[in-house]
Every structure is written in C-alpha cells, then in structure tokens.
Short mmCIF file of C-alpha atoms in Angstrom, two decimals:
data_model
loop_
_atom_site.label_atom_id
_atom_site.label_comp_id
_atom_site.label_asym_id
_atom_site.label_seq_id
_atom_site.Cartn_x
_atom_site.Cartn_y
_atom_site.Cartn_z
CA UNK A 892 69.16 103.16 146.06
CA UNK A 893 69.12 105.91 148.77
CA UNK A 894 72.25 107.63 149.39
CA UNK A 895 72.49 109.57 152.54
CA UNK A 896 74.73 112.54 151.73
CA UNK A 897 77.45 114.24 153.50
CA UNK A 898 77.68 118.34 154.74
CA UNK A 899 80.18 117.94 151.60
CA UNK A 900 78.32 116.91 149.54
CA UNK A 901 76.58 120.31 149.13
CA UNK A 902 80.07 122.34 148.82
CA UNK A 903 78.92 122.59 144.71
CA UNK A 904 75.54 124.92 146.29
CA UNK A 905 76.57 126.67 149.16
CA UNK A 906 80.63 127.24 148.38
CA UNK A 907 82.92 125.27 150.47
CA UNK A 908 84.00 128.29 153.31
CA UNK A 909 80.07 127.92 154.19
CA UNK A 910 80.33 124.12 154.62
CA UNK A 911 83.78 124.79 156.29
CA UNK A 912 82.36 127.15 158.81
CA UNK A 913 79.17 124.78 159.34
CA UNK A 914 81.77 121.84 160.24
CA UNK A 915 83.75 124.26 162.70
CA UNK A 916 80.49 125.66 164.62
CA UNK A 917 79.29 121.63 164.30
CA UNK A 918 82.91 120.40 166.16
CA UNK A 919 82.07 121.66 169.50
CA UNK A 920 78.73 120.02 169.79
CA UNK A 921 79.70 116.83 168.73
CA UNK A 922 77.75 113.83 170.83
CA UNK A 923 75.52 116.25 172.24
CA UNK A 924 72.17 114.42 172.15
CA UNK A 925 69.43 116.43 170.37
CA UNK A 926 65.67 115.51 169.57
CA UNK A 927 63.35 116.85 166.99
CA UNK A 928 59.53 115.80 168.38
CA UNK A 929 56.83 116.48 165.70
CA UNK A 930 53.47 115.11 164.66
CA UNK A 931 54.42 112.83 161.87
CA UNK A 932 56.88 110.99 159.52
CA UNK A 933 55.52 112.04 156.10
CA UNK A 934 52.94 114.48 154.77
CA UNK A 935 53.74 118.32 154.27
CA UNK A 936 57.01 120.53 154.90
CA UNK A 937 57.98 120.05 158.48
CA UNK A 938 58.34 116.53 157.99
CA UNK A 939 60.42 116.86 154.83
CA UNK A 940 62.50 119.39 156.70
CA UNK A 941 63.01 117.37 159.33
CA UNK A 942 64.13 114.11 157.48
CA UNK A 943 67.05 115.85 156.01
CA UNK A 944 68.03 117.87 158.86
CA UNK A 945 68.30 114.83 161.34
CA UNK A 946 70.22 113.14 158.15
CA UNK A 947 72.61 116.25 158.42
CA UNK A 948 73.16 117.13 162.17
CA UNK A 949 74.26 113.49 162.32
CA UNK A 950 76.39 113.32 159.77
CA UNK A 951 78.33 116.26 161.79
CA UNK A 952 78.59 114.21 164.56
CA UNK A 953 75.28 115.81 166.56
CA UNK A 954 73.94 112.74 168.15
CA UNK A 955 70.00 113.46 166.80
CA UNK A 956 66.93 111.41 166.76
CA UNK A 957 63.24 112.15 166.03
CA UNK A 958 60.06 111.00 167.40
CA UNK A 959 56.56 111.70 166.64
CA UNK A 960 53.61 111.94 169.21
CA UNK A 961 50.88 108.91 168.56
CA UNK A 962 47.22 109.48 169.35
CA UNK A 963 43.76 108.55 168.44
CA UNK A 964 41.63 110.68 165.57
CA UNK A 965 39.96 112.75 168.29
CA UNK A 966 43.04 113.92 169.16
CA UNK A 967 44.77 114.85 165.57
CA UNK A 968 41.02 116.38 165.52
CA UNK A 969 41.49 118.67 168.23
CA UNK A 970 45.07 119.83 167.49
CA UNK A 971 44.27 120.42 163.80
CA UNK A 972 41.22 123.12 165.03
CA UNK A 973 44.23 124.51 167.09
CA UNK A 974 46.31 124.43 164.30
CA UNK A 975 43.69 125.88 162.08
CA UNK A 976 42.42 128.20 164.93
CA UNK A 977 46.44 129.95 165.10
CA UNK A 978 45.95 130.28 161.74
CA UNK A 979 42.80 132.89 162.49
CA UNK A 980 39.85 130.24 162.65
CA UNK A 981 37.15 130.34 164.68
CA UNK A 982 37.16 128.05 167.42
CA UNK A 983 34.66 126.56 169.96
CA UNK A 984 37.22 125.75 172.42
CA UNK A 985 35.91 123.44 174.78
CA UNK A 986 36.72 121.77 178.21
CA UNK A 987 36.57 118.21 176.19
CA UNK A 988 38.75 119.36 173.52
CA UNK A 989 41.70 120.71 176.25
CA UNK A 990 41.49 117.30 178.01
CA UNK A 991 41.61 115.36 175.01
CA UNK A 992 44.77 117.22 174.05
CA UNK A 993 46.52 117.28 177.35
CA UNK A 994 45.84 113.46 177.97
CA UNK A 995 47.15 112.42 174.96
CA UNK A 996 49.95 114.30 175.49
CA UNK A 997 50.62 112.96 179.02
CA UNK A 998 50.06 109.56 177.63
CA UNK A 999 53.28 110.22 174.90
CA UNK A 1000 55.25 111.94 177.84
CA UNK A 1001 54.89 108.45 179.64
CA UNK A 1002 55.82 106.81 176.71
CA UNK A 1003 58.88 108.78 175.88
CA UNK A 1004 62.18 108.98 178.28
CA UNK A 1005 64.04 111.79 177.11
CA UNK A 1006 67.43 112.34 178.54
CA UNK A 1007 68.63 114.61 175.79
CA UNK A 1008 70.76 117.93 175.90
CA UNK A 1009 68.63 119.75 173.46
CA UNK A 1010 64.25 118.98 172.63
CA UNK A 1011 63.11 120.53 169.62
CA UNK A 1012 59.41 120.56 169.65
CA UNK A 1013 57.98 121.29 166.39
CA UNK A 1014 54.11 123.23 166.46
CA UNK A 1015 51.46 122.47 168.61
CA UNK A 1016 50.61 118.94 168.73
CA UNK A 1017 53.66 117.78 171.32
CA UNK A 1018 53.53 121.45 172.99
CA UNK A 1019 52.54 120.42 176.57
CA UNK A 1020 55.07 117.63 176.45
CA UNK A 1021 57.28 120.21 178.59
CA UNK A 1022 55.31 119.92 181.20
CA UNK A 1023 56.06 116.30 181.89
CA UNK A 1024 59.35 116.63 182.87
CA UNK A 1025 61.81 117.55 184.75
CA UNK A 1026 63.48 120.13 182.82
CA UNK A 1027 67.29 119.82 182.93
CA UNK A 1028 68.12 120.96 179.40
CA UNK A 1029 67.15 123.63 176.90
CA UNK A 1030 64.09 122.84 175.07
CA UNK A 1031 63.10 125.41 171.86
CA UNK A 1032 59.45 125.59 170.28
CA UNK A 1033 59.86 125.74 166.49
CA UNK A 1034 56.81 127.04 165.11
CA UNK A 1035 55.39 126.57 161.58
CA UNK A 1036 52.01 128.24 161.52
CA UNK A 1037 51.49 131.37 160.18
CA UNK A 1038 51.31 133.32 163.05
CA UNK A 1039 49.93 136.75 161.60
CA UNK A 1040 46.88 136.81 163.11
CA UNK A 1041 45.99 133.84 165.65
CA UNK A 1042 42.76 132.82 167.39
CA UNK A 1043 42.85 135.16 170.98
CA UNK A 1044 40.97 132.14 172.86
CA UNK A 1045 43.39 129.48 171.44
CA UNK A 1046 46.51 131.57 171.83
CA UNK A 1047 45.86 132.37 175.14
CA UNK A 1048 45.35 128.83 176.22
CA UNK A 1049 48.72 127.78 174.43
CA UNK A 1050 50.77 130.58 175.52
CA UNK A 1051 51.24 129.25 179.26
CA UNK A 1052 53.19 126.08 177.46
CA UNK A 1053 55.06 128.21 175.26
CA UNK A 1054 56.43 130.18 177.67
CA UNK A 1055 57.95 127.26 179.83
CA UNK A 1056 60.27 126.72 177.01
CA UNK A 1057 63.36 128.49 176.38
CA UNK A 1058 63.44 129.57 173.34
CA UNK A 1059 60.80 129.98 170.48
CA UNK A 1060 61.49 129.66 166.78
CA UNK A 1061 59.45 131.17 163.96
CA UNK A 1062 59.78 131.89 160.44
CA UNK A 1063 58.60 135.34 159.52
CA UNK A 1064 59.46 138.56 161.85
CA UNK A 1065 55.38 139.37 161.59
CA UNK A 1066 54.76 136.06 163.60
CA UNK A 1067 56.27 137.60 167.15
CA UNK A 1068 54.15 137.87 169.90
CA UNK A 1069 53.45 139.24 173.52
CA UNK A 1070 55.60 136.24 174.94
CA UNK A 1071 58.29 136.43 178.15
CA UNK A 1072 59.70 133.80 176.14
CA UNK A 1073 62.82 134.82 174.20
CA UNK A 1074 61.61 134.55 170.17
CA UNK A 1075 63.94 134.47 167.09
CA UNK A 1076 63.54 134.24 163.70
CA UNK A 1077 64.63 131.18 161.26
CA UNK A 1078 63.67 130.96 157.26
CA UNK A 1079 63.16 127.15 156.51
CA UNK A 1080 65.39 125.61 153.37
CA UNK A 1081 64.78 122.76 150.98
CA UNK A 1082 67.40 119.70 150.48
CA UNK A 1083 68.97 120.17 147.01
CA UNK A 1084 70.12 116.87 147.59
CA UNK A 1085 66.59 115.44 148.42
CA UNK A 1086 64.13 113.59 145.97
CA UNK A 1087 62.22 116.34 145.44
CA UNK A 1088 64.80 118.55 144.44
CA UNK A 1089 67.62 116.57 142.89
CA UNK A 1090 68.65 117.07 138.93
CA UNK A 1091 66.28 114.98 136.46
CA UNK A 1092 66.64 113.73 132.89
CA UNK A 1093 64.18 114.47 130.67
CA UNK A 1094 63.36 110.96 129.82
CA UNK A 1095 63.05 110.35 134.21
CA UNK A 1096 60.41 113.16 134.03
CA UNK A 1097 58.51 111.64 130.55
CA UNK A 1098 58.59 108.33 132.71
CA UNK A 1099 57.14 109.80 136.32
CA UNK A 1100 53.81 111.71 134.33
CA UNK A 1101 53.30 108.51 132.15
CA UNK A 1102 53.37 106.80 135.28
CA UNK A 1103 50.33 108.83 136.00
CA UNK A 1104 48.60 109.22 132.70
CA UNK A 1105 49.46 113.22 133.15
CA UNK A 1106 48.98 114.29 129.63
CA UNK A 1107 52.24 117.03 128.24
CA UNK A 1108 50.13 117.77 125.02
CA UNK A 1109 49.01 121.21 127.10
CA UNK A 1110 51.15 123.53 128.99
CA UNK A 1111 50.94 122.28 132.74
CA UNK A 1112 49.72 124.74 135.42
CA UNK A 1113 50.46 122.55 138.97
CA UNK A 1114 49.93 123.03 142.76
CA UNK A 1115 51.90 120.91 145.26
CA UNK A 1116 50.71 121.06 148.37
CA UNK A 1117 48.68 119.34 151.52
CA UNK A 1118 45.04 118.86 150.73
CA UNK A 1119 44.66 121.58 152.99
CA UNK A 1120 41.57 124.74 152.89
CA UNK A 1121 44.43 126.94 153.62
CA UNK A 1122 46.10 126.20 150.40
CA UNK A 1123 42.66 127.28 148.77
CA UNK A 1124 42.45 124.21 146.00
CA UNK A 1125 38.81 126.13 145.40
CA UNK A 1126 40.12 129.14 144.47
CA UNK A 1127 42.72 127.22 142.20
CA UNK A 1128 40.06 125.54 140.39
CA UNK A 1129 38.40 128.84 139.73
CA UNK A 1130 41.16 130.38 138.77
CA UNK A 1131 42.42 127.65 136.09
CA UNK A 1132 38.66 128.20 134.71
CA UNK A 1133 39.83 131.61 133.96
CA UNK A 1134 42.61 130.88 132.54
CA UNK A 1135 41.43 128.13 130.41
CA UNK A 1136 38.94 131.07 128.57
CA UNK A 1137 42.48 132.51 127.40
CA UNK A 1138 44.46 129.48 127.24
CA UNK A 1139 43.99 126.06 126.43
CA UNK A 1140 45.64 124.22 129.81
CA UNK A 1141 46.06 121.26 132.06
CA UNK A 1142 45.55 121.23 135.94
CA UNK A 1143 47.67 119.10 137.83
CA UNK A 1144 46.85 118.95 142.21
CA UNK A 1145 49.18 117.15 143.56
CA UNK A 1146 49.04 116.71 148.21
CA UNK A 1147 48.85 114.05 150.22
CA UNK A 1148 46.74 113.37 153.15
CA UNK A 1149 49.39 113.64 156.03
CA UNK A 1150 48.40 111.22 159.18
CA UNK A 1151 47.99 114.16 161.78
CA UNK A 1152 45.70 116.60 159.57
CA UNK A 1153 42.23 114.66 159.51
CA UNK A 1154 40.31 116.96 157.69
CA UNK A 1155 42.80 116.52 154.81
CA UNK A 1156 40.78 113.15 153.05
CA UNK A 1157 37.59 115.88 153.37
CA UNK A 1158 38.71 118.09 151.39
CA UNK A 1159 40.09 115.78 149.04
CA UNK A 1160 36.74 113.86 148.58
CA UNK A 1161 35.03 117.55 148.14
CA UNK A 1162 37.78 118.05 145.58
CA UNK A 1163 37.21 115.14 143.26
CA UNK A 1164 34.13 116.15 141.18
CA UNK A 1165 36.24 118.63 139.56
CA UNK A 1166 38.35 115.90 137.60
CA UNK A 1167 38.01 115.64 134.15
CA UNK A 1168 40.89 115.32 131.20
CA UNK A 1169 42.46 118.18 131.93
CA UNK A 1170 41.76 118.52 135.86
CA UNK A 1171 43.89 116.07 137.59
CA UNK A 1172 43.91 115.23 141.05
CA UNK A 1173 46.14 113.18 142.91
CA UNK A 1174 46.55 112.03 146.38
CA UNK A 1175 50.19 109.84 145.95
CA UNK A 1176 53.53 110.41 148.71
CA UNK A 1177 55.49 110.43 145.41
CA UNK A 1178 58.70 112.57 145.57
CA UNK A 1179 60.21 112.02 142.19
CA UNK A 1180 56.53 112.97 140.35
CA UNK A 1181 56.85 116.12 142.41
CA UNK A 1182 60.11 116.94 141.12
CA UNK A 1183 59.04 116.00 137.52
CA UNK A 1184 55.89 118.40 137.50
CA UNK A 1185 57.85 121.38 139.10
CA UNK A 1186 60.57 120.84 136.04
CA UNK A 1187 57.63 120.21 133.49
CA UNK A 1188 54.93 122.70 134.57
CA UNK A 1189 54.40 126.10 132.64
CA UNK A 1190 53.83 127.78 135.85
CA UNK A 1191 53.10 126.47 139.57
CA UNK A 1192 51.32 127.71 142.06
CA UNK A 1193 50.90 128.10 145.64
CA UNK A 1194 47.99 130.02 146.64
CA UNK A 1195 48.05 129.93 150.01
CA UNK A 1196 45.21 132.12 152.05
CA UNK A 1197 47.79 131.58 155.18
CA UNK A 1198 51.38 129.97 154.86
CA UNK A 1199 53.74 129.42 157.33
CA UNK A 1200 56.94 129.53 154.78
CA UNK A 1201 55.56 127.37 152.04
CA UNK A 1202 58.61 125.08 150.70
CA UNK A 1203 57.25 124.25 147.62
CA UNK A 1204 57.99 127.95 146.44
CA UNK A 1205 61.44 127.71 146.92
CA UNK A 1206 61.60 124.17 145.51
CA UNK A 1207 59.54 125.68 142.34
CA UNK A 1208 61.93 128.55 142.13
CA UNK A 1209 65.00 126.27 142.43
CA UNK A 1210 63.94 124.20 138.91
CA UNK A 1211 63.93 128.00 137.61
CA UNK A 1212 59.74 127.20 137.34
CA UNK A 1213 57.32 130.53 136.88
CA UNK A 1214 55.34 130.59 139.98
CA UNK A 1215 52.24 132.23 141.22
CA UNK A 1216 51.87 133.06 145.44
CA UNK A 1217 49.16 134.16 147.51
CA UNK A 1218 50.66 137.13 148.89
CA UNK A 1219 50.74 136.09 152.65
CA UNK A 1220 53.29 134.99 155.22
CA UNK A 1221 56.44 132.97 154.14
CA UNK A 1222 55.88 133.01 150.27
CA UNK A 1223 56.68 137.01 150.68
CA UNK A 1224 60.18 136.45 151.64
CA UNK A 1225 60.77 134.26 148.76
CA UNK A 1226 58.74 135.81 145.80
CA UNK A 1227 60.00 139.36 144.59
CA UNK A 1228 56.81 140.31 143.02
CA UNK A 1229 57.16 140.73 138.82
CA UNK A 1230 60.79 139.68 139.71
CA UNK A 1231 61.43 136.30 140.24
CA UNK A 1232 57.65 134.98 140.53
CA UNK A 1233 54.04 137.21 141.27
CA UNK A 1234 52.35 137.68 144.25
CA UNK A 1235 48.13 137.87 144.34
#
C-alpha cells in the first residue's frame, strides 16, 4: 500500500530541530498556492524529485500542485536537441524548430489558468510559458542541465525567457551565467522515505532480481540511469569488457524511456545487441528492483559525460554501495574521490 509520509516522519534522518525549523519557516506560507510545471510524470530525476517534494510542501500546509506540458513528438524532438544542445551539442537551430517550440508552448499556456502565488518551472521544455501571462507573482526557473558549457546559439535564444523570470535555480556554482536574472544555487536530495530508497529485506531483494532472471552467482556491477548518450551506456559496456579480463562479472543497465526524451527508445534499441548472460538490459519503471540492485551490486556506476546532479549517486551512496562517477558536474559534489566513491 502507499503511505504518504509526514515532515515527521523523517525526524530519525535529519534530527528533529531540522524538521522543527522546516515546520516554523513552512507556518508562514501556509495556503499559499505554489506550482511545479515540468515535462513529465515519470522517467529520470526531476520527476522523482518532484513527486516527493509536492507530497511534502503539502503536507506542511503549502497548497502545491504539478502539471506537465503535453505536446506532439516533434515537439519533445525539438526541446530534447535544446536540452542536449545546453548540454554542449551541436545544434542546427532552425526557424521550424523555434516555432514548433513556441506554439506548443502557447498551446499549454491556453490550456493552463494559473492563478498561483509561486510557478516553478522546471528546464526548458515549459520555459516560454512566462510569456503567456500576465505576471502577478514570482515565478523561479529551476534548472537541471548541466550547465558547464552550453550551446552559444541555443543559449542565446533561451536567455531572453530566462531572464523574464525572477529568479533562476541551478545546482552546481559552475552552471552561472551572464544573466540580469538573479541566480542561486540549490543541491537536489533523494526521498529516504521513497521506493527507491526505503530499507529492504534480503529475501524482498532475492524476490525483485528473480523477478527478472538477474543472476547473483557473479558480483553485480549496475548503472541506473535514463537511456540517455549522456550517461555513456557505450563506454559502460567497454568498460565492463575490461573488467571482465580481470574479473569474472555481471552487467546490469537498468533506465527507462521517459515520455519527453524521444531519442531515449534509440539508444535503447542500439543498446540491445550487447545482451548476453551476463549483459543485462532492462527498460522497466520499477522502483523497488532499483533499490534491490543498488543494495545487491558490487559496485554501481554512473558515468555520466555531462550530469546535472545525478541522484542515483547519492541514492547508491545512501545503501553504503561502492560507486564509480564520471568526474563532471553534480556527481563532484557528492563523490570525494578514493574517499567515499572514485571519480574518472
């Protein structure tokens, strides 16, 4: 049964004078009206943030819903090259591809009456939605991307929305730009509480990899992440190879294909002629198997080429896993390299 879980519920992780103080900061804004807009339900880490956070600011009282912007593929085409092309892609960036994305995006704005005290808009597929209304009400741009180094023709196309909001969020310091737009910095968390992360027997973790034929006879090396090129799955592959000349292993890929990254099923289907006994690849929205690998696995990875924060570090460091980075963006702040994880 799901249990939807109180601020007080997680006095036993973050002591109760934290909760306390959260609770006291929380009183004032009770029945304000807040709304998180993002780009989908399920698939990756800002929707997994986001369905515990909503859970949360409600429970103290903060009146908070969350929407999602609906389009045809064309568009989830277009703003994944703009996702991509923040990232540091190249980008042909066409007339057709700005009209596809500001139509679509005046289409939702019809759609959507927002009357709310606070808009969160979460990265840049509901960006321009600012500029459909009649702004009488802060509205912040939380950012996800890694912003190290992002496309100069993209960025400078975006920037014009970004800087009619009031406020930008972004996870790493590095990530700041040339913006009039006032820009802090916020580190992501996972949800102790959540699925993913909650305590497991051992028998609940036997039960999740039987459910999926994972064999245990081998130490597990695992990656958890969106079927994504920026998570490199290649260079994983290669990499277990290596290993495999040293070690005798098992590969577990676990993602999902979320509904607003359409290149994901692509590089799935380019991933599956590597599956054999002990290459396993899954595509499966399965919390509890994530939780079980992460417990089970000898050592997970996350090699990222660019990474906005990269949750599934943290939630592989909070089952006390050993875990392998790519040495970019988020995963810095949480791996102490030949501390508490590596960094390559």
């Amino acid at each position: 049964m799901n249990e939807i879980h109180s601020i007080r519920a997680y006095e036993r992780y973050a002591g109760k004078e934290t909760i306390r103080r959260i609770e006291a900061k929380a009183r004032p804004l009770q029945d304000m009206r807040v709304l998180h807009m993002n780009s989908t339900y399920y698939g990756g880490g800002v929707s997994q943030l986001l369905a515990s956070l909503t859970l949360m600011m409600n429970g103290l009282g903060i009146r908070t819903g969350w929407r999602v912007v609906h389009g045809p593929p064309d568009f989830f085409s277009v703003t994944k090259k703009f996702h991509n092309a923040l990232q540091g892609a190249e980008i042909n960036m066409t007339d057709r591809k700005k009209a596809i994305y500001e139509r679509v995006i005046h289409e939702n704005a019809i759609r959507n009456h927002l009357d709310h005290d606070v808009v969160f808009v979460h990265d840049p597929q509901p960006l321009p939605l600012i500029t459909h209304y009649r702004k009488k009400s802060p509205w912040v741009w939380r950012c996800h991307v890694d912003l190290t180094a992002p496309n100069a023709e993209v960025w400078n196309y975006l920037a014009p929305f970004i800087e009619r909001y009031d406020a930008v969020i972004l996870s790493c310091k590095e990530y700041r730009q040339d913006l009039a737009t006032p820009q802090v910095t916020f580190l992501p968390a996972i949800d102790p509480l959540s699925i993913v992360n909650r305590d497991l027997s051992e028998s609940a973790i036997d039960e999740r990899l039987a459910h999926y034929s994972i064999p245990t006879d081998l130490p597990l090396v695992v990656q958890i992440s969106r079927f994504d090129r920026w998570k490199d799955p290649e260079g994983v592959l290669q990499a277990f190879e290596l290993a495999r000349k040293k070690e005798e292993c098992t590969l577990v890929l676990v993602g999902n294909v979320a509904t607003d990254d359409p290149e994901g099923a692509e590089v799935y289907r380019s991933l599956l002629s590597h599956r054999g006994e002990r290459v396993i690849i899954l595509s499966v929205q399965d919390g509890a198997l994530v939780n079980a690998l992460q417990r089970r696995a000898a050592v997970v990875l996350q090699k990222s080429i660019r990474e906005g924060f990269g949750m599934t570090v943290s939630e592989a460091m909070w089952k006390g896993a050993a875990v392998i980075g790519g040495d970019v963006g988020g995963i810095r702040y949480q791996i102490q390299d030949g501390v508490n994880g590596f960094l390559v």
